[in-house]
mmCIF file of C-alpha atoms and ligand atoms in Angstrom:
data_model
loop_
_atom_site.group_PDB
_atom_site.id
_atom_site.type_symbol
_atom_site.label_atom_id
_atom_site.label_comp_id
_atom_site.label_asym_id
_atom_site.label_seq_id
_atom_site.Cartn_x
_atom_site.Cartn_y
_atom_site.Cartn_z
ATOM 1 C CA MET A 8 0.000 0.000 0.000
ATOM 2 C CA SER A 9 1.242 3.509 -0.776
ATOM 3 C CA ILE A 10 0.192 7.148 -0.435
ATOM 4 C CA THR A 11 -2.962 8.136 -2.340
ATOM 5 C CA LYS A 12 -3.999 11.737 -3.028
ATOM 6 C CA VAL A 13 -7.505 12.619 -4.220
ATOM 7 C CA PHE A 14 -9.028 16.005 -5.065
ATOM 8 C CA ALA A 15 -12.459 16.682 -3.520
ATOM 9 C CA PRO A 16 -14.164 19.184 -5.838
ATOM 10 C CA ALA A 17 -16.853 21.627 -4.763
ATOM 11 C CA LYS A 18 -20.306 20.436 -5.800
ATOM 12 C CA VAL A 19 -22.575 23.054 -7.363
ATOM 13 C CA ASN A 20 -26.335 22.583 -7.735
ATOM 14 C CA LEU A 21 -27.052 24.504 -10.970
ATOM 15 C CA THR A 22 -30.714 23.755 -10.237
ATOM 16 C CA LEU A 23 -32.392 22.346 -7.135
ATOM 17 C CA HIS A 24 -36.090 21.573 -7.447
ATOM 18 C CA VAL A 25 -37.809 20.187 -4.352
ATOM 19 C CA THR A 26 -40.607 18.013 -5.691
ATOM 20 C CA GLY A 27 -42.054 16.339 -2.589
ATOM 21 C CA GLN A 28 -41.413 15.000 0.884
ATOM 22 C CA ARG A 29 -41.176 11.403 2.106
ATOM 23 C CA ARG A 30 -42.857 10.153 5.266
ATOM 24 C CA ASP A 31 -39.490 10.085 7.049
ATOM 25 C CA GLY A 32 -39.121 13.833 6.426
ATOM 26 C CA TYR A 33 -36.489 13.642 3.668
ATOM 27 C CA HIS A 34 -37.285 15.727 0.590
ATOM 28 C CA LEU A 35 -37.491 14.522 -2.999
ATOM 29 C CA LEU A 36 -35.205 16.449 -5.299
ATOM 30 C CA ASP A 37 -34.534 17.004 -8.977
ATOM 31 C CA SER A 38 -31.153 18.690 -9.285
ATOM 32 C CA LEU A 39 -28.552 19.290 -11.962
ATOM 33 C CA VAL A 40 -25.177 18.958 -10.264
ATOM 34 C CA VAL A 41 -21.749 19.914 -11.616
ATOM 35 C CA PHE A 42 -18.268 20.045 -10.096
ATOM 36 C CA ALA A 43 -15.750 22.871 -9.810
ATOM 37 C CA ASP A 44 -12.005 22.937 -10.259
ATOM 38 C CA VAL A 45 -11.696 24.313 -6.718
ATOM 39 C CA GLY A 46 -11.934 21.963 -3.757
ATOM 40 C CA ASP A 47 -10.376 20.183 -0.795
ATOM 41 C CA ARG A 48 -7.491 17.696 -0.935
ATOM 42 C CA ILE A 49 -7.254 14.331 0.761
ATOM 43 C CA THR A 50 -4.068 12.348 1.319
ATOM 44 C CA VAL A 51 -4.408 8.798 2.628
ATOM 45 C CA MET A 52 -1.520 6.729 3.957
ATOM 46 C CA PRO A 53 -1.417 3.259 5.501
ATOM 47 C CA ALA A 54 -0.899 3.466 9.310
ATOM 48 C CA GLU A 55 -0.805 1.408 12.496
ATOM 49 C CA ALA A 56 -3.858 3.224 13.868
ATOM 50 C CA ASN A 57 -6.417 5.718 12.529
ATOM 51 C CA ARG A 58 -5.303 9.341 12.515
ATOM 52 C CA LEU A 59 -6.932 12.445 10.976
ATOM 53 C CA GLU A 60 -5.219 15.788 10.473
ATOM 54 C CA VAL A 61 -7.213 18.777 9.198
ATOM 55 C CA ILE A 62 -5.059 21.542 7.723
ATOM 56 C CA GLY A 63 -5.398 24.326 5.148
ATOM 57 C CA PRO A 64 -6.959 27.795 4.859
ATOM 58 C CA ARG A 65 -10.508 26.672 5.807
ATOM 59 C CA ALA A 66 -9.609 24.142 8.543
ATOM 60 C CA ALA A 67 -10.908 26.269 11.446
ATOM 61 C CA GLY A 68 -14.022 24.767 13.022
ATOM 62 C CA VAL A 69 -13.964 21.569 10.979
ATOM 63 C CA PRO A 70 -14.195 18.534 13.298
ATOM 64 C CA THR A 71 -10.984 16.527 13.708
ATOM 65 C CA ASP A 72 -12.620 13.604 15.532
ATOM 66 C CA GLY A 73 -14.632 10.591 14.413
ATOM 67 C CA THR A 74 -17.581 12.806 13.391
ATOM 68 C CA ASN A 75 -15.665 14.216 10.416
ATOM 69 C CA LEU A 76 -17.196 12.688 7.298
ATOM 70 C CA VAL A 77 -13.695 11.718 6.184
ATOM 71 C CA ALA A 78 -13.225 9.607 9.331
ATOM 72 C CA ARG A 79 -16.714 8.135 8.958
ATOM 73 C CA ALA A 80 -16.018 7.223 5.325
ATOM 74 C CA ALA A 81 -12.668 5.609 6.233
ATOM 75 C CA ASP A 82 -14.364 3.612 9.028
ATOM 76 C CA LEU A 83 -16.484 1.843 6.412
ATOM 77 C CA PHE A 84 -13.331 0.043 5.203
ATOM 78 C CA GLY A 85 -12.027 -1.155 8.583
ATOM 79 C CA VAL A 86 -8.415 -0.505 7.537
ATOM 80 C CA PRO A 87 -6.292 1.794 9.767
ATOM 81 C CA VAL A 88 -5.134 4.891 7.854
ATOM 82 C CA HIS A 89 -3.536 8.276 8.412
ATOM 83 C CA ILE A 90 -5.553 10.910 6.524
ATOM 84 C CA VAL A 91 -4.585 14.512 5.897
ATOM 85 C CA LEU A 92 -7.563 16.660 4.894
ATOM 86 C CA SER A 93 -6.594 20.018 3.429
ATOM 87 C CA LYS A 94 -9.674 22.270 3.641
ATOM 88 C CA HIS A 95 -10.074 24.955 0.996
ATOM 89 C CA LEU A 96 -13.888 25.025 0.850
ATOM 90 C CA PRO A 97 -16.034 26.736 3.482
ATOM 91 C CA ALA A 98 -18.024 24.256 5.636
ATOM 92 C CA ALA A 99 -21.810 24.111 5.934
ATOM 93 C CA ALA A 100 -21.897 26.088 2.714
ATOM 94 C CA GLY A 101 -24.078 24.191 0.216
ATOM 95 C CA ILE A 102 -21.142 23.085 -1.936
ATOM 96 C CA GLY A 103 -20.869 19.620 -0.464
ATOM 97 C CA GLY A 104 -17.588 20.085 1.374
ATOM 98 C CA GLY A 105 -18.062 17.184 3.765
ATOM 99 C CA SER A 106 -19.799 14.988 1.177
ATOM 100 C CA SER A 107 -17.108 15.565 -1.425
ATOM 101 C CA ASP A 108 -14.408 14.866 1.179
ATOM 102 C CA ALA A 109 -16.195 11.615 2.105
ATOM 103 C CA ALA A 110 -16.449 10.590 -1.559
ATOM 104 C CA ALA A 111 -12.757 11.365 -2.127
ATOM 105 C CA THR A 112 -11.860 9.278 0.949
ATOM 106 C CA ILE A 113 -13.880 6.352 -0.402
ATOM 107 C CA LEU A 114 -12.092 6.603 -3.767
ATOM 108 C CA ALA A 115 -8.687 6.835 -2.053
ATOM 109 C CA LEU A 116 -9.303 3.833 0.203
ATOM 110 C CA SER A 117 -10.710 1.753 -2.651
ATOM 111 C CA ASP A 118 -7.517 2.513 -4.532
ATOM 112 C CA LEU A 119 -5.315 1.699 -1.517
ATOM 113 C CA ILE A 120 -6.915 -1.671 -0.880
ATOM 114 C CA GLY A 121 -7.355 -2.455 -4.578
ATOM 115 C CA ASP A 122 -11.101 -3.105 -4.394
ATOM 116 C CA THR A 123 -13.458 -0.779 -6.258
ATOM 117 C CA ARG A 124 -16.674 -2.222 -4.790
ATOM 118 C CA LEU A 125 -18.443 0.336 -2.586
ATOM 119 C CA PRO A 126 -18.596 -0.643 1.091
ATOM 120 C CA GLU A 127 -21.922 -0.872 2.980
ATOM 121 C CA GLY A 128 -23.101 2.353 4.582
ATOM 122 C CA VAL A 129 -22.119 4.904 1.915
ATOM 123 C CA SER A 130 -25.614 6.411 1.686
ATOM 124 C CA GLU A 131 -25.771 6.977 5.466
ATOM 125 C CA LEU A 132 -22.833 9.405 5.165
ATOM 126 C CA GLY A 133 -25.083 11.979 3.471
ATOM 127 C CA ALA A 134 -27.480 12.557 0.611
ATOM 128 C CA ASP A 135 -24.816 14.232 -1.543
ATOM 129 C CA VAL A 136 -22.168 11.500 -1.262
ATOM 130 C CA ARG A 137 -23.495 9.423 -4.197
ATOM 131 C CA VAL A 138 -23.327 12.307 -6.649
ATOM 132 C CA CYS A 139 -19.924 13.333 -5.283
ATOM 133 C CA LEU A 140 -18.652 9.823 -6.077
ATOM 134 C CA MET A 141 -19.547 10.442 -9.735
ATOM 135 C CA ARG A 142 -17.483 13.670 -9.949
ATOM 136 C CA GLN A 143 -19.094 14.610 -13.253
ATOM 137 C CA ALA A 144 -22.223 16.483 -14.349
ATOM 138 C CA ALA A 145 -25.212 14.503 -13.136
ATOM 139 C CA ARG A 146 -28.942 14.654 -12.622
ATOM 140 C CA MET A 147 -29.743 13.777 -9.017
ATOM 141 C CA ARG A 148 -33.223 12.595 -7.996
ATOM 142 C CA GLY A 149 -34.943 10.787 -5.144
ATOM 143 C CA ILE A 150 -33.402 12.059 -1.916
ATOM 144 C CA GLY A 151 -30.005 12.053 -3.636
ATOM 145 C CA GLU A 152 -29.512 8.322 -4.199
ATOM 146 C CA ASP A 153 -30.738 8.301 -7.817
ATOM 147 C CA VAL A 154 -27.878 9.787 -9.853
ATOM 148 C CA ALA A 155 -27.374 9.620 -13.612
ATOM 149 C CA PRO A 156 -24.570 11.188 -15.648
ATOM 150 C CA CYS A 157 -25.675 14.193 -17.674
ATOM 151 C CA PRO A 158 -23.312 14.403 -20.662
ATOM 152 C CA GLY A 159 -23.244 17.123 -23.303
ATOM 153 C CA LEU A 160 -23.263 20.217 -21.086
ATOM 154 C CA PRO A 161 -20.915 23.053 -22.041
ATOM 155 C CA PRO A 162 -18.155 23.897 -19.547
ATOM 156 C CA LEU A 163 -19.280 26.926 -17.550
ATOM 157 C CA PHE A 164 -17.177 29.733 -16.091
ATOM 158 C CA ALA A 165 -18.328 30.805 -12.665
ATOM 159 C CA ILE A 166 -17.680 32.767 -9.529
ATOM 160 C CA LEU A 167 -18.450 31.052 -6.218
ATOM 161 C CA ALA A 168 -19.085 33.422 -3.304
ATOM 162 C CA ASN A 169 -19.829 32.710 0.350
ATOM 163 C CA PRO A 170 -20.487 35.456 2.922
ATOM 164 C CA GLY A 171 -19.196 33.420 5.874
ATOM 165 C CA VAL A 172 -22.465 32.411 7.524
ATOM 166 C CA ASP A 173 -22.953 28.703 8.238
ATOM 167 C CA VAL A 174 -26.297 27.480 6.955
ATOM 168 C CA PRO A 175 -27.398 24.151 8.479
ATOM 169 C CA THR A 176 -29.163 22.134 5.744
ATOM 170 C CA PRO A 177 -31.984 20.724 7.967
ATOM 171 C CA GLU A 178 -33.103 24.247 9.001
ATOM 172 C CA VAL A 179 -33.444 25.374 5.399
ATOM 173 C CA PHE A 180 -35.451 22.315 4.342
ATOM 174 C CA LYS A 181 -37.677 22.783 7.395
ATOM 175 C CA ALA A 182 -38.335 26.433 6.505
ATOM 176 C CA LEU A 183 -39.390 25.565 2.943
ATOM 177 C CA GLU A 184 -43.146 26.232 2.823
ATOM 178 C CA ASP A 185 -44.119 24.566 -0.452
ATOM 179 C CA LYS A 186 -42.663 21.075 -0.720
ATOM 180 C CA GLN A 187 -44.472 20.131 -3.968
ATOM 181 C CA ASN A 188 -42.829 21.943 -6.842
ATOM 182 C CA PRO A 189 -42.473 20.987 -10.508
ATOM 183 C CA PRO A 190 -39.425 18.924 -11.525
ATOM 184 C CA MET A 191 -37.062 19.891 -14.338
ATOM 185 C CA PRO A 192 -38.224 18.932 -17.836
ATOM 186 C CA LYS A 193 -37.772 15.270 -18.777
ATOM 187 C CA ARG A 194 -34.831 16.055 -21.029
ATOM 188 C CA ILE A 195 -32.001 18.372 -20.046
ATOM 189 C CA PRO A 196 -30.715 20.163 -23.167
ATOM 190 C CA GLN A 197 -27.491 18.764 -24.580
ATOM 191 C CA GLY A 198 -24.969 20.182 -27.029
ATOM 192 C CA MET A 199 -25.805 23.848 -26.376
ATOM 193 C CA LYS A 200 -23.252 26.643 -26.281
ATOM 194 C CA ALA A 201 -22.719 28.220 -22.845
ATOM 195 C CA GLY A 202 -24.889 31.312 -23.542
ATOM 196 C CA ALA A 203 -27.949 29.329 -24.641
ATOM 197 C CA PHE A 204 -27.496 26.817 -21.832
ATOM 198 C CA ILE A 205 -27.346 29.603 -19.233
ATOM 199 C CA ASP A 206 -30.584 31.019 -20.735
ATOM 200 C CA TRP A 207 -32.172 27.599 -20.192
ATOM 201 C CA LEU A 208 -30.819 27.369 -16.631
ATOM 202 C CA ALA A 209 -32.419 30.749 -15.912
ATOM 203 C CA THR A 210 -35.835 29.138 -16.526
ATOM 204 C CA GLN A 211 -35.123 26.611 -13.738
ATOM 205 C CA ARG A 212 -34.874 27.187 -9.953
ATOM 206 C CA ASN A 213 -33.294 26.542 -6.582
ATOM 207 C CA ASP A 214 -36.357 26.095 -4.355
ATOM 208 C CA LEU A 215 -34.228 26.431 -1.212
ATOM 209 C CA GLU A 216 -33.138 29.977 -2.093
ATOM 210 C CA ALA A 217 -36.156 31.729 -0.522
ATOM 211 C CA PRO A 218 -36.084 29.846 2.823
ATOM 212 C CA ALA A 219 -32.294 30.240 3.033
ATOM 213 C CA ILE A 220 -32.578 34.008 2.425
ATOM 214 C CA ALA A 221 -35.342 34.241 5.053
ATOM 215 C CA ARG A 222 -32.935 32.679 7.587
ATOM 216 C CA SER A 223 -29.791 34.472 6.408
ATOM 217 C CA PRO A 224 -30.675 37.684 4.514
ATOM 218 C CA VAL A 225 -27.014 38.251 3.584
ATOM 219 C CA ILE A 226 -27.535 35.609 0.872
ATOM 220 C CA ARG A 227 -29.681 38.191 -0.980
ATOM 221 C CA ASP A 228 -26.696 40.583 -0.850
ATOM 222 C CA VAL A 229 -24.434 37.896 -2.318
ATOM 223 C CA LEU A 230 -26.870 37.207 -5.170
ATOM 224 C CA ASP A 231 -27.234 40.936 -5.889
ATOM 225 C CA ALA A 232 -23.471 41.526 -5.831
ATOM 226 C CA LEU A 233 -22.895 38.594 -8.215
ATOM 227 C CA ALA A 234 -25.690 39.657 -10.584
ATOM 228 C CA ASP A 235 -24.237 43.191 -10.783
ATOM 229 C CA LEU A 236 -20.803 42.024 -12.020
ATOM 230 C CA PRO A 237 -20.075 42.816 -15.696
ATOM 231 C CA GLY A 238 -20.900 39.813 -17.889
ATOM 232 C CA ALA A 239 -22.788 37.881 -15.164
ATOM 233 C CA ARG A 240 -25.582 35.992 -16.951
ATOM 234 C CA LEU A 241 -27.197 34.227 -13.972
ATOM 235 C CA ALA A 242 -26.791 34.340 -10.182
ATOM 236 C CA ARG A 243 -28.208 31.530 -8.026
ATOM 237 C CA MET A 244 -27.637 29.790 -4.693
ATOM 238 C CA SER A 245 -26.097 26.284 -4.528
ATOM 239 C CA GLY A 246 -27.612 23.563 -2.334
ATOM 240 C CA SER A 247 -28.992 24.910 0.922
ATOM 241 C CA GLY A 248 -26.596 27.893 0.841
ATOM 242 C CA ALA A 249 -25.040 30.148 1.686
ATOM 243 C CA THR A 250 -22.645 29.785 -1.287
ATOM 244 C CA CYS A 251 -23.998 31.383 -4.455
ATOM 245 C CA PHE A 252 -22.634 31.270 -7.982
ATOM 246 C CA ALA A 253 -22.690 33.527 -11.019
ATOM 247 C CA LEU A 254 -22.240 32.169 -14.548
ATOM 248 C CA PHE A 255 -20.291 33.886 -17.332
ATOM 249 C CA GLU A 256 -19.726 33.116 -20.993
ATOM 250 C CA THR A 257 -15.953 33.599 -20.813
ATOM 251 C CA GLU A 258 -13.212 32.680 -18.353
ATOM 252 C CA ASP A 259 -11.800 36.236 -18.530
ATOM 253 C CA ALA A 260 -15.112 37.743 -17.414
ATOM 254 C CA ALA A 261 -15.351 35.295 -14.490
ATOM 255 C CA ARG A 262 -11.767 35.979 -13.391
ATOM 256 C CA ALA A 263 -12.170 39.763 -13.638
ATOM 257 C CA GLY A 264 -15.446 39.586 -11.694
ATOM 258 C CA ALA A 265 -13.896 37.418 -8.973
ATOM 259 C CA SER A 266 -11.027 39.912 -8.485
ATOM 260 C CA ALA A 267 -13.450 42.844 -8.297
ATOM 261 C CA LEU A 268 -15.768 41.069 -5.844
ATOM 262 C CA ALA A 269 -12.915 39.847 -3.627
ATOM 263 C CA GLN A 270 -11.660 43.416 -3.411
ATOM 264 C CA ALA A 271 -15.111 44.857 -2.652
ATOM 265 C CA LYS A 272 -15.958 42.121 -0.084
ATOM 266 C CA PRO A 273 -12.678 41.013 1.524
ATOM 267 C CA GLU A 274 -14.589 39.163 4.267
ATOM 268 C CA TRP A 275 -16.317 36.866 1.739
ATOM 269 C CA TRP A 276 -14.866 33.651 0.263
ATOM 270 C CA VAL A 277 -14.696 34.319 -3.480
ATOM 271 C CA GLU A 278 -13.264 31.985 -6.149
ATOM 272 C CA ALA A 279 -13.345 31.906 -9.945
ATOM 273 C CA ALA A 280 -14.048 28.350 -11.073
ATOM 274 C CA LYS A 281 -14.655 26.229 -14.129
ATOM 275 C CA LEU A 282 -17.701 23.980 -13.726
ATOM 276 C CA SER A 283 -18.079 20.700 -15.605
HETATM 277 C C1 LIG B 14 -29.329 20.280 -0.289
HETATM 278 C C2 LIG B 14 -28.324 19.332 -0.925
HETATM 279 O O1 LIG B 14 -27.004 19.778 -0.684
HETATM 280 C C3 LIG B 14 -28.544 19.313 -2.426
HETATM 281 O O2 LIG B 14 -27.465 18.740 -3.130
HETATM 282 C C4 LIG B 14 -28.453 17.934 -0.351
HETATM 283 O O3 LIG B 14 -29.744 17.439 -0.556
HETATM 284 C C5 LIG B 14 -28.061 17.836 1.103
HETATM 285 O O4 LIG B 14 -27.076 16.866 1.158
HETATM 286 P P1 LIG B 14 -26.288 16.532 2.525
HETATM 287 O O5 LIG B 14 -25.747 17.787 3.109
HETATM 288 O O6 LIG B 14 -25.347 15.409 2.179
HETATM 289 O O7 LIG B 14 -27.474 16.062 3.393
HETATM 290 P P2 LIG B 14 -27.569 15.051 4.631
HETATM 291 O O8 LIG B 14 -26.405 15.250 5.512
HETATM 292 O O9 LIG B 14 -27.887 13.679 4.118
HETATM 293 O O10 LIG B 14 -28.885 15.621 5.296
HETATM 294 C C6 LIG B 14 -28.915 16.736 6.119
HETATM 295 C C7 LIG B 14 -30.365 17.043 6.415
HETATM 296 O O11 LIG B 14 -30.966 17.675 5.272
HETATM 297 C C8 LIG B 14 -32.305 17.253 5.114
HETATM 298 N N1 LIG B 14 -32.453 16.609 3.800
HETATM 299 C C9 LIG B 14 -31.365 16.214 3.086
HETATM 300 C C10 LIG B 14 -31.512 15.654 1.838
HETATM 301 C C11 LIG B 14 -32.818 15.475 1.337
HETATM 302 N N2 LIG B 14 -33.019 14.935 0.145
HETATM 303 N N3 LIG B 14 -33.888 15.862 2.064
HETATM 304 C C12 LIG B 14 -33.723 16.434 3.285
HETATM 305 O O12 LIG B 14 -34.707 16.784 3.925
HETATM 306 C C13 LIG B 14 -32.607 16.330 6.271
HETATM 307 O O13 LIG B 14 -33.165 17.133 7.295
HETATM 308 C C14 LIG B 14 -31.246 15.843 6.696
HETATM 309 O O14 LIG B 14 -31.209 15.500 8.043
HETATM 310 N N1 LIG B 15 -14.884 16.970 6.066
HETATM 311 C C1 LIG B 15 -15.725 17.918 6.518
HETATM 312 N N2 LIG B 15 -15.673 19.174 6.010
HETATM 313 C C2 LIG B 15 -16.532 20.111 6.459
HETATM 314 N N3 LIG B 15 -17.448 19.910 7.412
HETATM 315 C C3 LIG B 15 -17.543 18.683 7.944
HETATM 316 C C4 LIG B 15 -16.687 17.641 7.526
HETATM 317 N N4 LIG B 15 -17.028 16.530 8.203
HETATM 318 C C5 LIG B 15 -18.038 16.868 9.018
HETATM 319 N N5 LIG B 15 -18.361 18.163 8.902
HETATM 320 C C6 LIG B 15 -19.481 18.832 9.608
HETATM 321 O O1 LIG B 15 -20.578 18.873 8.681
HETATM 322 C C7 LIG B 15 -21.243 20.137 8.702
HETATM 323 C C8 LIG B 15 -21.771 20.432 7.288
HETATM 324 O O2 LIG B 15 -20.680 20.726 6.450
HETATM 325 P P1 LIG B 15 -20.603 20.490 4.871
HETATM 326 O O3 LIG B 15 -19.405 21.237 4.413
HETATM 327 O O4 LIG B 15 -20.691 19.055 4.531
HETATM 328 O O5 LIG B 15 -21.825 21.318 4.367
HETATM 329 P P2 LIG B 15 -23.220 21.159 3.681
HETATM 330 O O6 LIG B 15 -23.706 22.538 3.428
HETATM 331 O O7 LIG B 15 -24.085 20.225 4.487
HETATM 332 O O8 LIG B 15 -22.964 20.531 2.301
HETATM 333 P P3 LIG B 15 -24.101 20.211 1.250
HETATM 334 O O9 LIG B 15 -23.817 21.028 0.069
HETATM 335 O O10 LIG B 15 -23.843 18.743 0.994
HETATM 336 O O11 LIG B 15 -25.427 20.506 1.847
HETATM 337 C C9 LIG B 15 -20.201 21.127 9.200
HETATM 338 O O12 LIG B 15 -20.780 22.113 9.973
HETATM 339 C C10 LIG B 15 -19.207 20.273 10.011
HETATM 340 O O13 LIG B 15 -19.446 20.352 11.395
#
């Protein structure tokens, strides 16, 4: 066994339609999910006993004990490992930090032990873990367990912005008044250029945006600031927030916008990213 390094990309919900609620309280979703080229990094090494180190610019406040999703994912394999988690994504931010870290840990351990079969208990780690294991554009339905690749989308240039407020996912779902909303159309358009695809995305929704803004009004400020940037074609919240994204037709426009926003709002987390 040797050292394995895996990137854990930010997950972005380009759309998030809440279409119903199950008896156990979990919500039914229809979401178009893509992944960014910004994310956390996981290094896994064989060890005598389990050990987890959390380092990096966004490590503060992230659990370092057995509750970290990385530790919980590693436990599913029953093999002692030393894991270094380098946090670059804000936590409790709607971009799947913990879920993507858990998925990356599963991929790293599968590689280390040379067995690509998924262990029991993956779904219990979180609703977003399945889609994060795919690491490519996907349509996610059910409560998150029904994931299908969604090929043929154009690469999108984006800014991700988070104002620094933690938004606990259960609170946002609970505050959603109307749980029965229309799904996305049966077919998601394929083969479109970025501009036309962004126009189509604008006809879709994130149903958690309103309840998240009601709880944390600063999210409205983030959306407004993103929408005002030159060349921004669409601003929307990801997941249950508070991270929002703006989409641009060119990489230059996204990079220029990210620099301007980071300067105007130094207390926010702001990153230019390519989504695919
Ligand atoms: C909002 C999304 O980020 C969209 O991608 C996900 O659905 C949430 O994924 P996650 O953070 O991995 O969620 P989990 O850790 O499994 O669930 C956190 C809480 O969110 C609520 N939850 C989550 C997923 C879902 N389909 N319905 C829900 O109602 C439940 O109250 C649950 O206790
Ligand atoms: N590896 C991890 N990184 C960040 N937070 C973690 C991790 N493991 C456990 N946590 C805990 O999980 C909580 C939720 O963090 P996470 O970054 O997964 O956000 P999220 O908004 O639920 O993501 P999602 O987009 O899937 O809804 C944090 O407040 C933190 O206490």
